[in-house]
Amino acid sequence: MFALFVVVSLFFADLGLSGPIGRKNLDGVASMAMSRTPLSRRDSTKYVIAHHIVGNTAPYTLQNWLSDVTLAHQNGIDGFALNVGSDSWESQQVANAYQAALQSGTNFKLFLSFDMTSLPCGSANDATTLRNYITTYASHPNQLIYDSRVLASTFSGESCQFGQGSVQSGWSTQFVQQLSGKNAVYFVPSFFISTSKFQSFSGVIDGMFNWNSAWPTQATASSVTNFAASALDSLATDVGATTSDEEYINALKPMGGSYAAGVSPWFFTHYSPQTYNKNWIYLSDDHLYAKRWESLIGIRGQVDFVEILTWNDYGESHYIGPIEGAQPNSQAWVNGFDHTGWLNMTSYYATAFKTGTYPTISKDRIIMWSRPHPAFATAPDPVSRPTNYQITQDKIWAVVFATSPATVTLSTSSTESQTFQVAAGVSKLSLSISAGGSMKAVLQRNGQTIVDLQPESFYFNPSPSLYNFNALVVSSA
């Protein structure tokens, strides 16, 4: 298992793809006609899902799952996509998740997202595991049913043939066609293939999940001529852009397929070549989480699912849930870096996506974050700086939810601050931070201080011992 993880991670590092692990895609497969009934999408309900890595839940109890379900539901999330791999203990944790969802009494939904970089798929027998998961939970009250079928997804799987002559035939004959009646699946995988190949999967898939749409992956160090602030500012137009979404939507349209978009607040991973060989960032500046949500809300008529990446993928620093469970050796850049402030933003945007109307803000709130050291700081770290470290700016970022007009002051030291007049609604603010700085935000109205937010432990360290491009996220009550 570990050897496989290292090999496939090498490939995904080269390709710039994210995810728990990765396997090379083979999108030059033969096109063939499938016998499945053509798509006719009827379900108009929109869902907001959080991707939950079951592989990080080894020590979970039923109570842990119940806490996760309750917290997610309270923040506007409709369900979890359970990323399940090959570890034998994961099936029991999946069972616990379904039991917790039922016990919660919230109608919280779950579905399986098969991690095909972990699960084997070389023989017909390998598909048995996938089908057994589907048939076990197809009739569970908390299984997400879409268009009268059991929703199922994947991470990767674009090279899986299950012993057949092609990827399409493998998924069709060994998975989709063998599940019928109450077990019939609505299959929306995340295959890392060109959109030009979607049509070859007609009759196999019911839609596609665009995993990498969550980040502006096209923004790299080679995207700019220099790393001055003015040059980096030009990358802001990539943050939240819908170009990738439109490509998927247009490719799926002739098939009548559902579109699932990704949204994420951050991305940083820092594994050495001797372990998982994953060491890069995706541009996450310019209020990525808020902007991406706003972009998806703008095209909500063409988006069926939004999947938050992720609830608990600590290794890639894009968790919005509490830090708990078992980390994949990511403690060095995760411990102490809470992200639940981003979770606090989620209900506002999830409601707008599902209903088409932004909810009224009933309480003043500020969510603020920053990295722990300057991008160009040097550290005695045996693992080098992450690829693309040059494109992230040294700033504090804040999203202000204001019930009415107010004055907000951001500060990074006793001598560095900026005051903003904000309107009722959401305002996205930022301020440069220098080595040795702190972060503070104060919201005032009519001479009264309503919010005073300052994490006492935060210090923008000029001399870090390790490279850490994760973010500390804080939120007012």
Short mmCIF file of C-alpha atoms in Angstrom, two decimals:
data_model
loop_
_atom_site.label_atom_id
_atom_site.label_comp_id
_atom_site.label_asym_id
_atom_site.label_seq_id
_atom_site.Cartn_x
_atom_site.Cartn_y
_atom_site.Cartn_z
CA MET A 1 0.00 0.00 0.00
CA PHE A 2 2.72 2.47 0.97
CA ALA A 3 4.80 1.64 -2.11
CA LEU A 4 1.78 2.25 -4.31
CA PHE A 5 1.12 5.55 -2.55
CA VAL A 6 4.66 6.75 -3.26
CA VAL A 7 4.62 5.73 -6.93
CA VAL A 8 1.31 7.29 -7.76
CA SER A 9 2.04 10.42 -5.76
CA LEU A 10 5.13 10.94 -7.88
CA PHE A 11 2.91 11.02 -10.92
CA PHE A 12 0.37 13.40 -9.44
CA ALA A 13 3.13 15.73 -8.26
CA ASP A 14 4.38 15.92 -11.84
CA LEU A 15 0.89 16.47 -13.20
CA GLY A 16 -0.10 19.02 -10.56
CA LEU A 17 -3.20 17.12 -9.48
CA SER A 18 -4.42 17.07 -5.92
CA GLY A 19 -6.04 14.39 -3.87
CA PRO A 20 -5.19 11.83 -1.22
CA ILE A 21 -3.01 10.01 -3.76
CA GLY A 22 -2.93 9.77 -7.52
CA ARG A 23 -2.67 7.29 -10.35
CA LYS A 24 -1.75 7.96 -13.96
CA ASN A 25 -4.72 8.59 -16.24
CA LEU A 26 -5.06 6.81 -19.55
CA ASP A 27 -7.56 8.89 -21.46
CA GLY A 28 -6.63 7.48 -24.85
CA VAL A 29 -9.00 4.55 -24.41
CA ALA A 30 -11.28 3.11 -27.03
CA SER A 31 -14.74 4.56 -27.41
CA MET A 32 -17.54 2.03 -27.46
CA ALA A 33 -21.32 2.07 -27.35
CA MET A 34 -22.87 1.22 -23.99
CA SER A 35 -26.27 -0.37 -23.49
CA ARG A 36 -27.36 1.82 -20.60
CA THR A 37 -30.41 4.05 -21.10
CA PRO A 38 -29.43 7.59 -22.20
CA LEU A 39 -29.42 10.28 -19.53
CA SER A 40 -32.55 12.25 -18.75
CA ARG A 41 -31.81 14.35 -15.69
CA ARG A 42 -34.91 15.26 -13.70
CA ASP A 43 -33.82 16.04 -10.16
CA SER A 44 -33.55 19.82 -9.77
CA THR A 45 -32.47 19.83 -6.10
CA LYS A 46 -29.07 21.39 -5.46
CA TYR A 47 -26.74 19.91 -2.88
CA VAL A 48 -23.73 21.13 -0.93
CA ILE A 49 -21.48 18.23 0.02
CA ALA A 50 -18.22 18.04 1.98
CA HIS A 51 -15.60 15.48 0.96
CA HIS A 52 -14.72 13.40 4.04
CA ILE A 53 -11.55 11.26 3.98
CA VAL A 54 -12.48 8.02 5.76
CA GLY A 55 -8.79 7.07 5.66
CA ASN A 56 -8.15 9.79 8.27
CA THR A 57 -10.74 8.42 10.73
CA ALA A 58 -9.09 5.28 12.13
CA PRO A 59 -9.58 6.30 15.80
CA TYR A 60 -13.11 7.68 15.27
CA THR A 61 -15.94 6.55 17.48
CA LEU A 62 -19.62 6.82 16.62
CA GLN A 63 -19.64 10.02 18.68
CA ASN A 64 -16.93 11.55 16.47
CA TRP A 65 -19.04 10.90 13.41
CA LEU A 66 -22.12 12.27 15.14
CA SER A 67 -20.22 15.45 16.02
CA ASP A 68 -19.04 15.85 12.42
CA VAL A 69 -22.52 15.29 11.01
CA THR A 70 -24.09 17.73 13.46
CA LEU A 71 -21.47 20.41 12.89
CA ALA A 72 -21.65 20.11 9.12
CA HIS A 73 -25.44 20.24 9.15
CA GLN A 74 -25.41 23.33 11.36
CA ASN A 75 -23.24 25.05 8.76
CA GLY A 76 -25.41 24.45 5.72
CA ILE A 77 -23.81 21.24 4.45
CA ASP A 78 -26.25 18.60 3.19
CA GLY A 79 -24.01 15.56 3.33
CA PHE A 80 -20.62 13.91 3.15
CA ALA A 81 -18.97 12.22 0.20
CA LEU A 82 -17.21 9.38 2.00
CA ASN A 83 -13.80 8.91 0.39
CA VAL A 84 -13.15 5.23 0.99
CA GLY A 85 -9.94 3.36 0.22
CA SER A 86 -8.54 -0.13 0.61
CA ASP A 87 -7.78 -0.31 4.35
CA SER A 88 -9.82 -3.12 5.87
CA TRP A 89 -11.01 -1.04 8.83
CA GLU A 90 -12.63 1.62 6.64
CA SER A 91 -15.82 -0.38 6.07
CA GLN A 92 -16.62 -0.19 9.79
CA GLN A 93 -16.07 3.56 9.81
CA VAL A 94 -18.43 3.88 6.83
CA ALA A 95 -20.99 1.94 8.85
CA ASN A 96 -20.44 4.30 11.77
CA ALA A 97 -20.93 7.30 9.52
CA TYR A 98 -24.29 6.03 8.26
CA GLN A 99 -25.38 5.16 11.80
CA ALA A 100 -24.38 8.61 13.04
CA ALA A 101 -26.28 10.31 10.23
CA LEU A 102 -29.36 8.31 11.16
CA GLN A 103 -28.97 9.04 14.87
CA SER A 104 -28.57 12.75 14.21
CA GLY A 105 -32.19 13.05 13.09
CA THR A 106 -31.14 15.73 10.60
CA ASN A 107 -31.72 13.87 7.30
CA PHE A 108 -28.02 14.41 6.63
CA LYS A 109 -27.04 12.51 3.48
CA LEU A 110 -24.06 10.31 2.63
CA PHE A 111 -22.69 8.64 -0.47
CA LEU A 112 -19.59 6.68 -1.41
CA SER A 113 -16.69 8.30 -3.24
CA PHE A 114 -14.38 5.45 -4.17
CA ASP A 115 -10.70 6.39 -3.99
CA MET A 116 -9.43 4.53 -7.03
CA THR A 117 -5.85 5.52 -6.30
CA SER A 118 -6.15 3.19 -3.31
CA LEU A 119 -8.73 0.58 -4.31
CA PRO A 120 -7.56 -2.03 -6.82
CA CYS A 121 -9.31 -2.15 -10.18
CA GLY A 122 -7.31 -4.52 -12.36
CA SER A 123 -9.69 -7.47 -12.30
CA ALA A 124 -13.43 -8.04 -12.49
CA ASN A 125 -13.36 -9.28 -8.90
CA ASP A 126 -12.05 -5.89 -7.73
CA ALA A 127 -15.40 -4.32 -8.60
CA THR A 128 -17.11 -6.54 -6.04
CA THR A 129 -15.97 -4.29 -3.20
CA LEU A 130 -17.50 -1.24 -4.87
CA ARG A 131 -20.80 -2.98 -5.59
CA ASN A 132 -21.01 -4.34 -2.05
CA TYR A 133 -20.75 -0.83 -0.63
CA ILE A 134 -23.58 0.30 -2.91
CA THR A 135 -25.91 -2.59 -2.11
CA THR A 136 -25.21 -2.33 1.62
CA TYR A 137 -26.37 1.30 1.86
CA ALA A 138 -28.71 1.73 -1.12
CA SER A 139 -31.81 1.52 1.08
CA HIS A 140 -30.37 3.35 4.08
CA PRO A 141 -32.51 6.37 5.04
CA ASN A 142 -29.46 8.65 4.86
CA GLN A 143 -28.14 7.48 1.50
CA LEU A 144 -28.24 10.34 -0.99
CA ILE A 145 -30.65 9.39 -3.76
CA TYR A 146 -30.51 11.49 -6.91
CA ASP A 147 -32.93 11.05 -9.80
CA SER A 148 -34.28 7.97 -7.99
CA ARG A 149 -30.84 6.30 -7.97
CA VAL A 150 -28.00 5.81 -5.51
CA LEU A 151 -25.46 8.59 -5.92
CA ALA A 152 -21.90 7.30 -6.28
CA SER A 153 -18.64 9.04 -7.10
CA THR A 154 -14.88 8.49 -7.27
CA PHE A 155 -11.57 10.14 -6.84
CA SER A 156 -9.75 9.13 -10.04
CA GLY A 157 -10.53 5.81 -11.74
CA GLU A 158 -9.81 6.93 -15.29
CA SER A 159 -7.36 4.04 -15.75
CA CYS A 160 -9.56 1.31 -14.22
CA GLN A 161 -10.53 -1.50 -16.59
CA PHE A 162 -11.58 -4.18 -14.09
CA GLY A 163 -10.15 -6.84 -16.41
CA GLN A 164 -12.09 -5.62 -19.44
CA GLY A 165 -10.88 -4.24 -22.76
CA SER A 166 -11.27 -0.56 -21.90
CA VAL A 167 -12.00 1.81 -19.06
CA GLN A 168 -15.50 2.43 -20.35
CA SER A 169 -16.27 -1.26 -20.60
CA GLY A 170 -14.80 -1.91 -17.18
CA TRP A 171 -16.94 0.64 -15.37
CA SER A 172 -20.01 -0.21 -17.45
CA THR A 173 -20.02 -4.01 -17.25
CA GLN A 174 -18.52 -4.48 -13.80
CA PHE A 175 -20.12 -1.62 -11.91
CA VAL A 176 -22.97 0.33 -13.49
CA GLN A 177 -24.79 -2.47 -15.34
CA GLN A 178 -24.58 -4.89 -12.43
CA LEU A 179 -26.49 -2.53 -10.15
CA SER A 180 -30.19 -2.31 -10.91
CA GLY A 181 -33.53 -1.69 -9.28
CA LYS A 182 -33.12 -0.15 -5.83
CA ASN A 183 -29.33 -0.50 -6.23
CA ALA A 184 -29.09 1.38 -9.53
CA VAL A 185 -26.44 4.10 -9.36
CA TYR A 186 -26.34 7.73 -10.44
CA PHE A 187 -22.64 7.78 -11.27
CA VAL A 188 -20.77 11.11 -11.07
CA PRO A 189 -17.05 10.26 -10.88
CA SER A 190 -14.02 12.50 -10.79
CA PHE A 191 -11.98 11.20 -13.71
CA PHE A 192 -8.88 13.19 -14.57
CA ILE A 193 -9.42 13.16 -18.32
CA SER A 194 -9.85 15.73 -21.05
CA THR A 195 -13.41 16.98 -21.50
CA SER A 196 -13.12 15.83 -25.12
CA LYS A 197 -13.28 12.25 -23.79
CA PHE A 198 -16.55 12.66 -21.89
CA GLN A 199 -18.68 11.55 -24.83
CA SER A 200 -16.87 8.19 -24.88
CA PHE A 201 -18.38 7.53 -21.44
CA SER A 202 -21.95 8.11 -22.61
CA GLY A 203 -24.12 5.41 -21.08
CA VAL A 204 -21.59 4.88 -18.29
CA ILE A 205 -21.57 8.15 -16.34
CA ASP A 206 -24.44 10.41 -15.32
CA GLY A 207 -22.24 13.44 -14.79
CA MET A 208 -18.73 14.45 -13.77
CA PHE A 209 -17.12 15.97 -10.71
CA ASN A 210 -14.48 18.58 -11.56
CA TRP A 211 -12.09 18.10 -8.64
CA ASN A 212 -9.41 20.57 -9.65
CA SER A 213 -11.93 23.34 -10.32
CA ALA A 214 -11.63 24.17 -6.61
CA TRP A 215 -8.29 25.95 -7.11
CA PRO A 216 -6.77 28.18 -9.79
CA THR A 217 -4.32 25.43 -10.74
CA GLN A 218 -3.30 27.33 -13.87
CA ALA A 219 -1.62 30.01 -11.71
CA THR A 220 2.01 29.01 -11.25
CA ALA A 221 5.39 30.64 -10.73
CA SER A 222 5.84 30.68 -14.49
CA SER A 223 2.61 32.65 -14.90
CA VAL A 224 4.31 35.93 -13.94
CA THR A 225 7.48 37.64 -15.13
CA ASN A 226 8.55 38.56 -11.58
CA PHE A 227 7.32 38.20 -8.03
CA ALA A 228 6.70 41.84 -7.20
CA ALA A 229 3.34 42.59 -5.63
CA SER A 230 2.10 44.30 -8.80
CA ALA A 231 2.84 41.17 -10.83
CA LEU A 232 1.25 38.85 -8.29
CA ASP A 233 -1.86 41.04 -8.19
CA SER A 234 -2.46 40.07 -11.82
CA LEU A 235 -3.09 36.48 -10.69
CA ALA A 236 -6.17 37.57 -8.74
CA THR A 237 -8.31 37.22 -11.86
CA ASP A 238 -7.63 33.47 -11.78
CA VAL A 239 -9.06 33.13 -8.27
CA GLY A 240 -12.66 31.94 -8.48
CA ALA A 241 -12.68 31.88 -12.28
CA THR A 242 -15.24 29.58 -13.94
CA THR A 243 -13.34 28.75 -17.15
CA SER A 244 -12.87 25.13 -16.09
CA ASP A 245 -16.49 24.87 -15.01
CA GLU A 246 -17.71 26.10 -18.36
CA GLU A 247 -15.57 23.54 -20.17
CA TYR A 248 -17.12 20.71 -18.14
CA ILE A 249 -20.64 22.07 -18.45
CA ASN A 250 -20.36 22.40 -22.22
CA ALA A 251 -18.92 18.91 -22.57
CA LEU A 252 -21.67 17.38 -20.41
CA LYS A 253 -24.54 19.29 -22.03
CA PRO A 254 -24.97 16.99 -25.07
CA MET A 255 -25.14 14.03 -22.66
CA GLY A 256 -27.62 15.68 -20.29
CA GLY A 257 -25.09 15.06 -17.53
CA SER A 258 -24.97 16.54 -14.04
CA TYR A 259 -22.13 18.86 -13.13
CA ALA A 260 -20.43 18.76 -9.73
CA ALA A 261 -18.06 21.66 -8.98
CA GLY A 262 -15.36 21.88 -6.34
CA VAL A 263 -14.79 24.68 -3.83
CA SER A 264 -11.86 24.90 -1.44
CA PRO A 265 -10.25 27.50 0.81
CA TRP A 266 -6.57 26.47 0.61
CA PHE A 267 -3.94 24.07 -0.67
CA PHE A 268 -0.48 23.26 0.72
CA THR A 269 1.25 19.91 1.01
CA HIS A 270 4.82 19.28 2.19
CA TYR A 271 5.90 15.66 1.91
CA SER A 272 9.50 14.74 1.17
CA PRO A 273 10.63 12.66 -1.83
CA GLN A 274 11.29 9.83 0.65
CA THR A 275 7.63 9.75 1.72
CA TYR A 276 4.74 10.83 -0.53
CA ASN A 277 6.75 13.26 -2.67
CA LYS A 278 4.07 15.96 -2.63
CA ASN A 279 5.40 19.46 -2.01
CA TRP A 280 3.53 22.36 -3.61
CA ILE A 281 0.91 25.03 -3.15
CA TYR A 282 -1.98 26.15 -5.28
CA LEU A 283 -2.69 29.87 -5.25
CA SER A 284 -5.12 30.41 -2.37
CA ASP A 285 -4.80 34.17 -1.91
CA ASP A 286 -7.44 36.81 -2.67
CA HIS A 287 -10.15 35.24 -0.50
CA LEU A 288 -10.28 32.04 -2.55
CA TYR A 289 -13.11 30.37 -0.59
CA ALA A 290 -15.44 33.38 -0.74
CA LYS A 291 -14.66 34.21 -4.37
CA ARG A 292 -15.09 30.64 -5.55
CA TRP A 293 -18.45 30.39 -3.83
CA GLU A 294 -19.55 33.68 -5.35
CA SER A 295 -18.54 32.52 -8.81
CA LEU A 296 -20.46 29.26 -8.46
CA ILE A 297 -23.52 31.07 -7.17
CA GLY A 298 -23.31 33.21 -10.29
CA ILE A 299 -23.65 30.11 -12.50
CA ARG A 300 -25.81 28.07 -10.11
CA GLY A 301 -28.34 27.28 -12.82
CA GLN A 302 -25.75 25.03 -14.46
CA VAL A 303 -24.30 23.44 -11.29
CA ASP A 304 -26.05 20.52 -9.58
CA PHE A 305 -23.63 19.79 -6.75
CA VAL A 306 -20.96 21.79 -4.97
CA GLU A 307 -18.43 19.62 -3.19
CA ILE A 308 -16.27 21.25 -0.54
CA LEU A 309 -12.68 20.09 -0.61
CA THR A 310 -12.47 19.04 2.09
CA TRP A 311 -13.75 18.32 5.57
CA ASN A 312 -10.55 16.64 6.78
CA ASP A 313 -7.75 16.28 4.23
CA TYR A 314 -5.00 17.47 6.54
CA GLY A 315 -2.15 16.41 4.28
CA GLU A 316 -3.18 19.00 1.71
CA SER A 317 -4.26 21.67 4.24
CA HIS A 318 -7.75 22.12 2.81
CA TYR A 319 -9.76 20.94 5.81
CA ILE A 320 -12.68 23.04 7.10
CA GLY A 321 -13.66 20.69 9.93
CA PRO A 322 -11.96 20.36 13.33
CA ILE A 323 -8.53 18.76 13.50
CA GLU A 324 -9.24 15.26 14.80
CA GLY A 325 -8.87 11.62 13.88
CA ALA A 326 -5.58 10.38 12.41
CA GLN A 327 -3.35 12.64 10.37
CA PRO A 328 -1.29 11.29 7.46
CA ASN A 329 2.01 12.53 8.96
CA SER A 330 0.97 16.14 8.43
CA GLN A 331 1.17 17.27 12.04
CA ALA A 332 4.14 19.56 11.37
CA TRP A 333 2.05 21.93 9.27
CA VAL A 334 -1.45 21.21 10.61
CA ASN A 335 -1.34 21.15 14.41
CA GLY A 336 -2.33 24.53 15.80
CA PHE A 337 -3.69 25.76 12.46
CA ASP A 338 -7.43 25.76 12.95
CA HIS A 339 -9.62 26.23 9.85
CA THR A 340 -13.12 26.18 11.32
CA GLY A 341 -13.45 29.89 10.63
CA TRP A 342 -13.94 28.91 6.99
CA LEU A 343 -16.63 26.48 8.10
CA ASN A 344 -18.36 29.45 9.77
CA MET A 345 -18.59 31.14 6.35
CA THR A 346 -20.11 28.14 4.65
CA SER A 347 -23.78 28.39 5.59
CA TYR A 348 -24.07 31.88 4.08
CA TYR A 349 -22.77 30.78 0.71
CA ALA A 350 -24.37 27.32 0.74
CA THR A 351 -27.78 28.90 1.33
CA ALA A 352 -27.28 31.29 -1.57
CA PHE A 353 -26.21 28.46 -3.87
CA LYS A 354 -29.20 26.28 -2.99
CA THR A 355 -31.85 29.00 -2.99
CA GLY A 356 -30.54 31.68 -5.35
CA THR A 357 -30.78 34.33 -2.61
CA TYR A 358 -28.09 35.45 -0.16
CA PRO A 359 -29.43 35.24 3.40
CA THR A 360 -29.79 38.30 5.60
CA ILE A 361 -26.81 38.80 7.89
CA SER A 362 -28.10 38.83 11.45
CA LYS A 363 -24.80 39.07 13.33
CA ASP A 364 -21.57 40.98 12.77
CA ARG A 365 -18.68 38.61 12.24
CA ILE A 366 -15.09 38.68 10.98
CA ILE A 367 -13.13 35.69 9.69
CA MET A 368 -9.40 36.37 9.30
CA TRP A 369 -6.36 34.32 8.29
CA SER A 370 -2.69 34.42 7.39
CA ARG A 371 0.30 32.17 6.85
CA PRO A 372 2.84 31.81 9.71
CA HIS A 373 5.98 33.15 7.97
CA PRO A 374 7.09 35.23 4.96
CA ALA A 375 6.99 33.41 1.62
CA PHE A 376 10.70 34.01 1.03
CA ALA A 377 11.86 33.16 4.56
CA THR A 378 14.51 30.46 4.81
CA ALA A 379 14.29 27.50 7.14
CA PRO A 380 16.63 24.62 8.07
CA ASP A 381 13.98 22.25 6.67
CA PRO A 382 15.19 19.03 5.00
CA VAL A 383 12.18 19.40 2.68
CA SER A 384 12.55 22.30 0.27
CA ARG A 385 10.14 25.17 -0.17
CA PRO A 386 6.98 24.03 -1.93
CA THR A 387 6.66 24.52 -5.67
CA ASN A 388 4.97 27.86 -6.46
CA TYR A 389 5.79 29.35 -3.05
CA GLN A 390 6.74 32.58 -4.86
CA ILE A 391 3.16 33.40 -5.93
CA THR A 392 1.59 33.75 -2.49
CA GLN A 393 1.63 37.23 -0.98
CA ASP A 394 2.50 38.16 2.60
CA LYS A 395 -0.88 39.45 3.73
CA ILE A 396 -3.62 38.97 6.24
CA TRP A 397 -7.01 38.30 4.69
CA ALA A 398 -10.40 39.06 6.22
CA VAL A 399 -14.02 38.52 5.28
CA VAL A 400 -16.43 40.80 7.11
CA PHE A 401 -20.10 39.99 7.57
CA ALA A 402 -21.75 43.28 8.60
CA THR A 403 -25.38 43.76 9.62
CA SER A 404 -25.15 47.46 8.67
CA PRO A 405 -22.46 49.95 7.63
CA ALA A 406 -19.44 49.92 9.91
CA THR A 407 -15.77 50.81 10.22
CA VAL A 408 -13.23 47.97 10.15
CA THR A 409 -9.56 48.39 11.03
CA LEU A 410 -7.01 45.73 10.15
CA SER A 411 -3.63 45.84 11.92
CA THR A 412 -0.41 43.86 11.59
CA SER A 413 1.59 45.84 14.18
CA SER A 414 1.29 48.90 16.38
CA THR A 415 2.35 51.07 13.43
CA GLU A 416 0.82 49.20 10.47
CA SER A 417 -2.95 49.39 10.02
CA GLN A 418 -5.66 50.36 7.57
CA THR A 419 -9.22 51.45 8.17
CA PHE A 420 -12.07 50.53 5.80
CA GLN A 421 -15.65 51.74 5.58
CA VAL A 422 -17.75 48.64 4.92
CA ALA A 423 -21.36 48.46 3.78
CA ALA A 424 -23.97 46.05 5.08
CA GLY A 425 -23.25 42.62 3.66
CA VAL A 426 -19.94 40.91 2.90
CA SER A 427 -16.65 42.76 2.45
CA LYS A 428 -13.34 41.14 1.53
CA LEU A 429 -10.33 43.00 2.96
CA SER A 430 -6.57 42.49 3.15
CA LEU A 431 -3.44 44.13 4.52
CA SER A 432 0.24 43.43 3.93
CA ILE A 433 2.15 41.88 6.80
CA SER A 434 5.89 42.08 7.53
CA ALA A 435 8.21 39.77 9.43
CA GLY A 436 7.45 39.93 13.14
CA GLY A 437 3.87 41.03 12.53
CA SER A 438 0.57 39.98 14.11
CA MET A 439 -3.02 40.13 12.91
CA LYS A 440 -5.92 42.03 14.36
CA ALA A 441 -9.35 43.18 13.16
CA VAL A 442 -11.73 45.57 14.89
CA LEU A 443 -15.28 46.40 13.77
CA GLN A 444 -16.83 49.57 15.16
CA ARG A 445 -20.20 51.24 14.69
CA ASN A 446 -21.42 54.51 16.18
CA GLY A 447 -18.34 54.72 18.37
CA GLN A 448 -18.82 51.26 19.86
CA THR A 449 -16.54 48.28 19.33
CA ILE A 450 -18.63 45.34 18.14
CA VAL A 451 -15.86 42.89 17.15
CA ASP A 452 -12.28 42.80 18.42
CA LEU A 453 -10.45 39.82 16.93
CA GLN A 454 -6.79 39.08 17.62
CA PRO A 455 -5.19 35.63 17.99
CA GLU A 456 -2.63 36.10 20.73
CA SER A 457 -0.49 33.18 19.59
CA PHE A 458 -0.04 34.33 16.00
CA TYR A 459 3.40 35.61 15.01
CA PHE A 460 4.66 36.14 11.46
CA ASN A 461 7.94 34.41 12.08
CA PRO A 462 10.95 35.67 10.07
CA SER A 463 13.03 32.59 11.01
CA PRO A 464 10.85 29.48 10.87
CA SER A 465 12.32 26.08 11.67
CA LEU A 466 10.18 24.41 8.99
CA TYR A 467 8.43 25.65 5.87
CA ASN A 468 4.72 26.00 6.53
CA PHE A 469 2.42 27.55 3.96
CA ASN A 470 -0.74 26.53 5.79
CA ALA A 471 -3.01 29.23 7.26
CA LEU A 472 -4.25 30.00 10.75
CA VAL A 473 -7.92 30.95 10.48
CA VAL A 474 -9.67 32.77 13.30
CA SER A 475 -13.28 33.88 13.65
CA SER A 476 -15.17 36.13 15.97
CA ALA A 477 -17.97 34.54 17.94
#
